[in-house]
Coordinates of C-alpha atoms and ligand atoms in Angstrom, one line a residue:
M1 CA -11.5 -6.1 -27.8
T2 CA -14.0 -7.8 -30.0
A3 CA -16.0 -9.7 -27.3
P4 CA -19.0 -7.9 -25.8
V5 CA -18.4 -6.0 -22.6
A6 CA -19.3 -7.8 -19.4
I7 CA -18.3 -5.2 -16.8
E8 CA -17.9 -1.4 -17.0
V9 CA -16.3 0.5 -14.1
H10 CA -16.5 4.3 -14.3
D11 CA -14.5 6.7 -12.1
L12 CA -14.7 4.7 -8.8
V13 CA -13.6 6.6 -5.8
K14 CA -13.4 5.3 -2.2
R15 CA -12.0 7.2 0.8
Y16 CA -11.4 6.0 4.3
G17 CA -11.1 9.3 6.3
G18 CA -8.2 11.1 4.7
L19 CA -6.9 8.0 2.9
V20 CA -7.9 7.7 -0.8
A21 CA -8.0 3.9 -1.2
V22 CA -9.4 4.1 -4.8
G23 CA -8.8 7.3 -6.6
G24 CA -10.8 7.4 -9.8
V25 CA -10.6 4.0 -11.4
S26 CA -12.1 3.1 -14.8
F27 CA -11.9 0.0 -16.9
T28 CA -14.0 -2.5 -18.9
V29 CA -13.8 -6.2 -18.8
C30 CA -14.9 -8.3 -21.9
Q31 CA -17.1 -11.4 -21.7
G32 CA -15.1 -14.6 -21.4
E33 CA -11.8 -13.0 -20.4
I34 CA -9.6 -13.4 -17.4
F35 CA -8.9 -9.8 -16.2
G36 CA -6.4 -9.2 -13.5
L37 CA -5.8 -6.4 -11.1
L38 CA -2.1 -6.5 -10.3
G39 CA -0.6 -4.4 -7.6
P40 CA 1.3 -4.5 -4.2
N41 CA -0.3 -4.6 -0.8
G42 CA -2.6 -1.7 -0.1
A43 CA -2.9 -0.8 -3.8
G44 CA -6.7 -0.8 -3.6
K45 CA -7.4 -4.1 -5.3
T46 CA -9.8 -5.6 -2.7
T47 CA -11.6 -2.3 -2.3
T48 CA -12.2 -2.0 -6.0
L49 CA -13.4 -5.6 -6.3
E50 CA -15.7 -5.4 -3.3
I51 CA -17.3 -2.2 -4.7
M52 CA -17.8 -4.1 -8.0
E53 CA -19.4 -6.9 -6.1
G54 CA -21.8 -4.5 -4.3
L55 CA -20.3 -5.3 -0.9
R56 CA -18.8 -1.9 -0.3
R57 CA -20.2 1.5 -1.1
A58 CA -18.2 3.8 -3.3
D59 CA -18.0 7.5 -2.6
A60 CA -18.3 8.1 -6.4
G61 CA -18.5 6.2 -9.6
R62 CA -20.5 3.5 -11.3
V63 CA -20.3 -0.2 -11.9
I64 CA -22.3 -2.0 -14.6
V65 CA -22.3 -5.8 -14.7
Q66 CA -23.9 -7.5 -17.7
G67 CA -25.9 -4.3 -18.3
I68 CA -27.1 -4.0 -14.6
D69 CA -26.1 -1.0 -12.4
V70 CA -24.6 -2.7 -9.3
L71 CA -25.2 0.3 -7.0
A72 CA -28.8 0.8 -8.1
H73 CA -29.8 -2.9 -8.4
P74 CA -27.5 -4.8 -6.1
R75 CA -29.7 -7.9 -5.7
Q76 CA -30.2 -8.3 -9.4
A77 CA -26.5 -7.8 -10.1
R78 CA -25.4 -10.2 -7.4
A79 CA -27.5 -13.0 -8.9
L80 CA -25.1 -12.9 -11.9
M81 CA -22.0 -12.9 -9.8
G82 CA -19.9 -15.4 -8.0
V83 CA -17.6 -14.1 -5.3
Q84 CA -14.6 -15.4 -3.6
L85 CA -13.4 -13.2 -0.7
Q86 CA -9.8 -12.6 0.2
E87 CA -10.6 -13.7 3.8
A88 CA -13.0 -16.5 3.4
G89 CA -14.9 -17.2 6.6
F90 CA -15.9 -20.9 6.8
F91 CA -17.8 -22.8 9.4
E92 CA -14.9 -25.1 10.4
R93 CA -17.1 -27.8 11.9
L94 CA -19.1 -28.3 8.7
T95 CA -17.9 -30.8 6.0
V96 CA -17.0 -29.7 2.5
A97 CA -20.3 -31.0 1.1
E98 CA -22.4 -29.4 3.9
T99 CA -20.6 -26.1 3.3
I100 CA -21.5 -26.1 -0.4
T101 CA -25.1 -27.1 0.3
A102 CA -25.4 -24.3 2.9
F103 CA -24.1 -21.6 0.5
G104 CA -26.3 -22.9 -2.3
R105 CA -29.3 -22.1 -0.1
F106 CA -28.5 -18.4 -0.2
H107 CA -29.3 -18.4 -3.9
R108 CA -32.4 -18.9 -6.0
Q109 CA -30.6 -21.4 -8.3
S110 CA -27.7 -23.5 -7.4
V111 CA -25.4 -26.0 -9.1
P112 CA -25.8 -29.6 -7.7
V113 CA -23.2 -30.4 -5.0
P114 CA -21.6 -33.5 -6.7
Q115 CA -21.0 -31.4 -9.9
L116 CA -19.1 -28.7 -7.9
L117 CA -17.2 -31.3 -6.0
S118 CA -16.0 -33.0 -9.2
R119 CA -15.4 -29.6 -10.9
L120 CA -13.0 -28.5 -8.1
Q121 CA -11.5 -32.0 -7.5
L122 CA -12.9 -32.2 -4.0
E123 CA -14.9 -35.5 -4.3
E124 CA -12.6 -37.3 -1.9
K125 CA -12.9 -34.5 0.6
A126 CA -16.7 -34.3 0.5
R127 CA -17.1 -35.6 4.1
T128 CA -14.0 -33.9 5.5
L129 CA -14.4 -31.1 8.0
V130 CA -13.4 -27.8 6.6
E131 CA -10.9 -27.3 9.5
N132 CA -9.0 -30.3 8.2
L133 CA -8.4 -29.1 4.7
S134 CA -5.1 -28.1 3.3
G135 CA -4.5 -24.5 2.0
G136 CA -5.0 -25.5 -1.6
Q137 CA -8.2 -27.5 -0.8
R138 CA -9.6 -24.5 1.1
Q139 CA -8.9 -22.3 -1.9
R140 CA -10.7 -24.8 -4.1
L141 CA -13.6 -24.9 -1.8
S142 CA -13.9 -21.1 -1.8
I143 CA -13.9 -21.2 -5.6
A144 CA -16.6 -23.9 -5.5
L145 CA -18.7 -21.5 -3.4
A146 CA -18.1 -18.7 -5.9
L147 CA -19.5 -21.0 -8.6
V148 CA -22.5 -22.3 -6.6
N149 CA -25.0 -20.0 -8.2
D150 CA -23.8 -20.7 -11.8
P151 CA -22.6 -17.1 -12.2
Q152 CA -21.7 -15.3 -15.5
V153 CA -19.1 -13.2 -13.8
V154 CA -16.6 -14.7 -11.2
F155 CA -14.6 -12.5 -8.8
L156 CA -11.5 -14.0 -7.2
D157 CA -9.5 -12.1 -4.6
E158 CA -5.9 -13.4 -4.5
P159 CA -6.9 -17.0 -5.4
T160 CA -3.5 -18.5 -5.0
T161 CA -1.8 -16.5 -2.2
G162 CA 0.1 -18.8 0.2
L163 CA 0.0 -21.9 -2.0
D164 CA 2.9 -24.0 -3.2
P165 CA 3.8 -23.9 -6.9
Q166 CA 2.0 -27.1 -7.8
A167 CA -1.2 -26.1 -6.0
R168 CA -1.0 -22.7 -7.8
R169 CA -0.7 -24.3 -11.2
N170 CA -3.6 -26.6 -10.4
L171 CA -5.7 -23.6 -9.5
W172 CA -4.6 -21.8 -12.7
D173 CA -6.0 -24.7 -14.7
I174 CA -9.2 -24.5 -12.8
I175 CA -9.5 -20.8 -13.4
R176 CA -8.8 -21.3 -17.1
S177 CA -11.6 -23.9 -17.2
I178 CA -14.0 -21.4 -15.7
R179 CA -13.2 -19.1 -18.7
E180 CA -13.6 -22.0 -21.1
E181 CA -17.2 -22.3 -19.9
G182 CA -17.7 -18.8 -21.2
R183 CA -17.7 -17.0 -17.9
T184 CA -15.9 -13.8 -17.2
V185 CA -13.2 -13.9 -14.5
I186 CA -11.8 -10.9 -12.7
L187 CA -9.1 -11.6 -10.1
T188 CA -6.6 -9.7 -8.0
T189 CA -3.0 -10.8 -7.5
H190 CA 0.4 -9.5 -6.4
Y191 CA 2.2 -12.3 -8.3
M192 CA 3.5 -11.0 -11.6
D193 CA 3.9 -14.5 -13.0
E194 CA 0.3 -15.3 -12.2
A195 CA -0.8 -12.2 -14.0
E196 CA 1.4 -12.9 -17.0
E197 CA 0.5 -16.6 -17.4
L198 CA -3.2 -16.5 -16.5
C199 CA -4.7 -13.1 -17.4
D200 CA -5.8 -12.1 -20.9
R201 CA -5.5 -8.5 -19.8
V202 CA -4.0 -6.9 -16.7
A203 CA -4.6 -3.6 -15.0
I204 CA -1.5 -2.4 -13.1
M205 CA -2.7 -0.8 -9.8
D206 CA -0.8 1.3 -7.4
H207 CA -1.8 3.7 -4.7
G208 CA -5.5 3.5 -5.7
T209 CA -5.0 4.3 -9.4
I210 CA -4.6 2.2 -12.5
T211 CA -1.4 3.2 -14.4
A212 CA -1.8 0.9 -17.4
I213 CA -4.1 -1.7 -18.8
D214 CA -3.3 -4.2 -21.6
T215 CA -2.4 -7.7 -22.4
P216 CA 0.8 -8.9 -20.6
V217 CA 2.7 -9.1 -23.9
S218 CA 1.7 -5.5 -24.9
L219 CA 2.5 -4.1 -21.5
I220 CA 6.0 -5.6 -21.7
Q221 CA 6.5 -4.4 -25.3
T222 CA 5.4 -0.9 -24.4
Y223 CA 7.0 -0.3 -21.0
A224 CA 9.9 -2.8 -20.8
P225 CA 10.8 -4.1 -24.2
G226 CA 13.9 -6.2 -24.6
A227 CA 15.7 -8.4 -22.2
K228 CA 18.1 -8.5 -19.2
V229 CA 21.5 -10.0 -19.4
F230 CA 23.1 -10.8 -16.0
V231 CA 26.9 -10.9 -16.0
A232 CA 28.9 -12.2 -13.0
P233 CA 32.5 -11.0 -13.0
H234 CA 35.2 -13.4 -11.9
R235 CA 36.1 -11.1 -9.0
Q236 CA 33.6 -9.0 -7.1
E237 CA 36.0 -6.1 -6.9
D238 CA 35.9 -5.8 -10.7
E239 CA 32.2 -5.2 -10.8
E240 CA 32.3 -1.4 -11.1
Q241 CA 35.1 -1.4 -13.7
I242 CA 33.4 -4.1 -15.8
G243 CA 30.1 -2.3 -15.4
Q244 CA 31.7 0.7 -17.0
Q245 CA 33.0 -1.4 -19.9
L246 CA 29.7 -3.0 -20.6
R247 CA 27.8 0.2 -20.6
S248 CA 29.2 1.0 -24.0
L249 CA 28.2 -2.3 -25.6
P250 CA 25.8 -1.9 -28.6
G251 CA 22.1 -2.1 -27.7
V252 CA 22.6 -1.5 -23.9
A253 CA 20.0 0.8 -22.5
G254 CA 21.1 0.6 -18.9
V255 CA 23.4 -1.0 -16.4
E256 CA 22.6 -1.9 -12.8
S257 CA 24.0 -4.1 -10.1
N258 CA 21.5 -6.6 -8.8
G259 CA 23.2 -6.9 -5.4
N260 CA 24.0 -10.6 -5.9
G261 CA 27.3 -10.1 -7.5
E262 CA 25.8 -9.8 -11.0
I263 CA 25.8 -6.8 -13.3
T264 CA 22.4 -6.4 -15.1
L265 CA 22.4 -5.1 -18.7
L266 CA 19.1 -3.9 -20.1
T267 CA 19.1 -4.3 -23.8
G268 CA 16.7 -3.7 -26.7
Q269 CA 18.9 -5.6 -29.1
L270 CA 19.6 -8.9 -27.4
E271 CA 21.6 -10.6 -30.2
V272 CA 23.8 -7.6 -30.8
T273 CA 24.5 -7.0 -27.1
V274 CA 25.2 -10.7 -26.3
G275 CA 27.4 -11.1 -29.5
A276 CA 29.5 -8.1 -28.4
L277 CA 29.7 -9.4 -24.8
I278 CA 31.0 -12.8 -26.0
E279 CA 33.5 -11.1 -28.2
L280 CA 34.8 -9.1 -25.3
G281 CA 35.2 -12.3 -23.3
R282 CA 36.9 -14.0 -26.2
N283 CA 39.4 -11.2 -26.6
G284 CA 40.2 -11.4 -22.9
E285 CA 39.1 -7.8 -22.4
V286 CA 36.5 -8.8 -19.8
H287 CA 36.5 -11.9 -17.6
Y288 CA 33.2 -13.1 -16.4
R289 CA 32.2 -16.2 -14.5
S290 CA 28.7 -16.6 -15.8
M291 CA 26.1 -15.0 -18.1
R292 CA 22.4 -15.5 -18.1
I293 CA 19.5 -14.0 -20.0
E294 CA 16.0 -13.2 -19.0
A295 CA 13.1 -11.7 -21.0
S296 CA 11.5 -8.7 -19.5
N297 CA 8.4 -9.4 -17.4
L298 CA 5.6 -7.6 -15.7
E299 CA 7.9 -6.9 -12.7
D300 CA 10.0 -4.7 -15.0
V301 CA 6.8 -3.0 -16.3
F302 CA 5.8 -2.2 -12.7
L303 CA 9.2 -0.9 -11.9
K304 CA 9.1 1.3 -15.0
L305 CA 5.7 2.6 -14.2
T306 CA 6.1 3.2 -10.5
G307 CA 9.8 3.3 -9.8
R308 CA 9.4 0.5 -7.3
R309 CA 9.3 -3.3 -7.3
L310 CA 6.1 -5.1 -6.8
R311 CA 7.4 -6.9 -3.7
E312 CA 9.8 -4.9 -1.6
Ligands
ATP401 N1 -12.3 -0.7 6.1 C1 -11.2 0.0 6.0 N2 -11.0 1.1 6.7 C2 -9.9 1.9 6.6 N3 -9.0 1.7 5.7 C3 -9.1 0.7 4.8 C4 -10.2 -0.2 4.9 N4 -10.1 -1.2 4.0 C5 -9.0 -0.9 3.3 N5 -8.4 0.2 3.8 C6 -7.1 0.8 3.3 O1 -7.3 1.1 1.9 C7 -6.1 0.8 1.2 C8 -6.4 -0.2 0.1 O2 -6.7 -1.5 0.7 P1 -7.1 -2.8 -0.1 O3 -7.5 -3.8 0.9 O4 -8.1 -2.4 -1.1 O5 -5.7 -3.1 -0.8 P2 -5.2 -4.4 -1.6 O6 -4.7 -3.9 -2.9 O7 -6.4 -5.4 -1.7 O8 -4.1 -5.0 -0.7 P3 -3.6 -6.5 -0.4 O9 -2.7 -6.9 -1.5 O10 -2.8 -6.3 0.9 O11 -4.8 -7.3 -0.2 C9 -5.1 0.3 2.2 O12 -4.3 1.4 2.6 C10 -6.0 -0.1 3.4 O13 -5.3 0.0 4.6
MG402 MG1 -6.6 -7.3 -1.0

């Protein structure tokens, strides 16, 4: 972490009655990075974000954005922030351009509408009613609104949920370009591929606490090093017996069934394990129909840290 600190979060706590939605969360975000909060539904991501944005009161803790205490000076802090809410409420009967203009009026300074339309690839939709936008266009509009006050720090709550793969990639490019302008981006997601591809650093969040924070590569190296080899036996009934045989291959740290007729080998020494596996096949000791290899990912990290999958 060489860049200056943009955001400091100290020991945030938020309870709803007996439920601890956020149970003592601390982290820092550097200027010009894309920082992700990754976790399943109900992990406390939105609650954390909205406290940082000054939209919800914390029961305890402090948030400092660009040196300003958000709880003590919410107006001053909010002038530095751009906010995209998880549930964006639009006026459906306004056009895209009218919506941006209307939101710009809430701020002391605002970016010219044509600039935002072009920035978010919405020029052709300027006169379209919001109710007639596609899901991806709505998301782009909500990001335009988050940029309307030319903020230093941009908060995006699940920016790509519900979008098709192409629209997601398009939004990722837009979010990267926000970083290229020197702004700091903090986003939430429950997509591990989004966190892995887009975020410079990721905080893994579960049940209101952060269990690990690092770059995606370091998280994987620390918590789920190695790779997975999926082996499909010729005959389903051989699965258990072959699983036993494969357990003793060199480098294998674990053997699981993935429920799709494949045996999953976890290995820290991919070349050695696969070499031995091929040798077994060549000798005719094991017959398998297919073999495929996948590098570990943040899903494996989450599984290791929490004992559960991100999406169950
Ligand atoms: N206003 C509220 N009143 C009571 N409980 C709430 C309120 N807002 C959130 N919660 C609860 O707090 C917990 C965390 O919710 P939060 O919305 O922060 O999760 P999240 O990680 O953003 O989930 P999702 O991925 O579904 O958006 C959940 O159990 C939720 O039901
Ligand atoms: Mg949420």
